[in-house]
């Protein structure tokens, strides 16, 4: 991960744990929905918007807890 991608994250890394979800766009959306149903995340607002990952054809979102 390069620093330019780290700068795109809207949250600071001070003391908060993060879960990074990386996959196809459909996989990321499905995993976000699954986390909400299983109550791993209490709200979809805790996820960053889906954005292109530095891997070819992959997308990512970050859950900040």
Short mmCIF file of C-alpha atoms in Angstrom, two decimals:
data_model
loop_
_atom_site.label_atom_id
_atom_site.label_comp_id
_atom_site.label_asym_id
_atom_site.label_seq_id
_atom_site.Cartn_x
_atom_site.Cartn_y
_atom_site.Cartn_z
CA UNK A 1 0.00 0.00 0.00
CA UNK A 2 1.43 3.35 -0.96
CA UNK A 3 1.13 6.52 1.05
CA UNK A 4 -1.12 8.13 -1.56
CA UNK A 5 -3.78 5.46 -0.87
CA UNK A 6 -3.34 5.89 2.89
CA UNK A 7 -3.92 9.63 2.46
CA UNK A 8 -7.27 8.90 0.76
CA UNK A 9 -8.64 7.26 3.90
CA UNK A 10 -10.83 9.79 5.72
CA UNK A 11 -9.99 8.58 9.23
CA UNK A 12 -6.92 8.82 11.38
CA UNK A 13 -5.19 5.66 12.53
CA UNK A 14 -4.96 6.82 16.14
CA UNK A 15 -6.21 3.94 18.23
CA UNK A 16 -9.00 2.69 15.95
CA UNK A 17 -8.99 -0.83 14.56
CA UNK A 18 -9.79 -1.31 10.89
CA UNK A 19 -11.08 -4.13 8.72
CA UNK A 20 -10.09 -3.83 5.06
CA UNK A 21 -12.39 -5.51 2.54
CA UNK A 22 -10.78 -6.14 -0.85
CA UNK A 23 -12.36 -7.96 -3.80
CA UNK A 24 -14.56 -7.44 -6.81
CA UNK A 25 -17.16 -4.70 -6.44
CA UNK A 26 -19.91 -7.29 -5.90
CA UNK A 27 -17.83 -9.14 -3.28
CA UNK A 28 -17.18 -5.94 -1.35
CA UNK A 29 -20.87 -4.94 -1.40
CA UNK A 30 -21.90 -8.46 -0.33
CA UNK A 31 -19.38 -8.48 2.53
CA UNK A 32 -20.53 -5.04 3.75
CA UNK A 33 -24.14 -6.28 3.74
CA UNK A 34 -23.11 -9.48 5.53
CA UNK A 35 -21.25 -7.52 8.24
CA UNK A 36 -24.38 -5.41 8.85
CA UNK A 37 -26.69 -8.45 9.03
CA UNK A 38 -24.33 -10.26 11.42
CA UNK A 39 -24.01 -7.03 13.45
CA UNK A 40 -20.23 -6.87 13.08
CA UNK A 41 -20.89 -3.30 11.96
CA UNK A 42 -23.81 -1.45 13.49
CA UNK A 43 -24.23 0.95 10.58
CA UNK A 44 -23.18 1.15 6.91
CA UNK A 45 -21.89 4.66 7.65
CA UNK A 46 -18.93 3.07 9.46
CA UNK A 47 -17.60 1.87 6.08
CA UNK A 48 -15.64 4.12 3.75
CA UNK A 49 -17.08 4.51 0.25
CA UNK A 50 -16.00 1.76 -2.15
CA UNK A 51 -12.96 2.85 -4.14
CA UNK A 52 -10.52 1.17 -6.56
CA UNK A 53 -7.80 -0.85 -4.84
CA UNK A 54 -4.18 -0.77 -6.01
CA UNK A 55 -4.70 -4.28 -7.39
CA UNK A 56 -5.94 -4.73 -10.94
CA UNK A 57 -9.71 -5.04 -11.11
CA UNK A 58 -10.22 -4.96 -7.34
CA UNK A 59 -12.15 -2.57 -5.11
CA UNK A 60 -11.96 -1.93 -1.41
CA UNK A 61 -13.74 -0.46 1.57
CA UNK A 62 -12.58 -0.02 5.15
CA UNK A 63 -14.62 -0.59 8.28
CA UNK A 64 -13.41 1.63 11.09
CA UNK A 65 -14.42 0.36 14.53
#
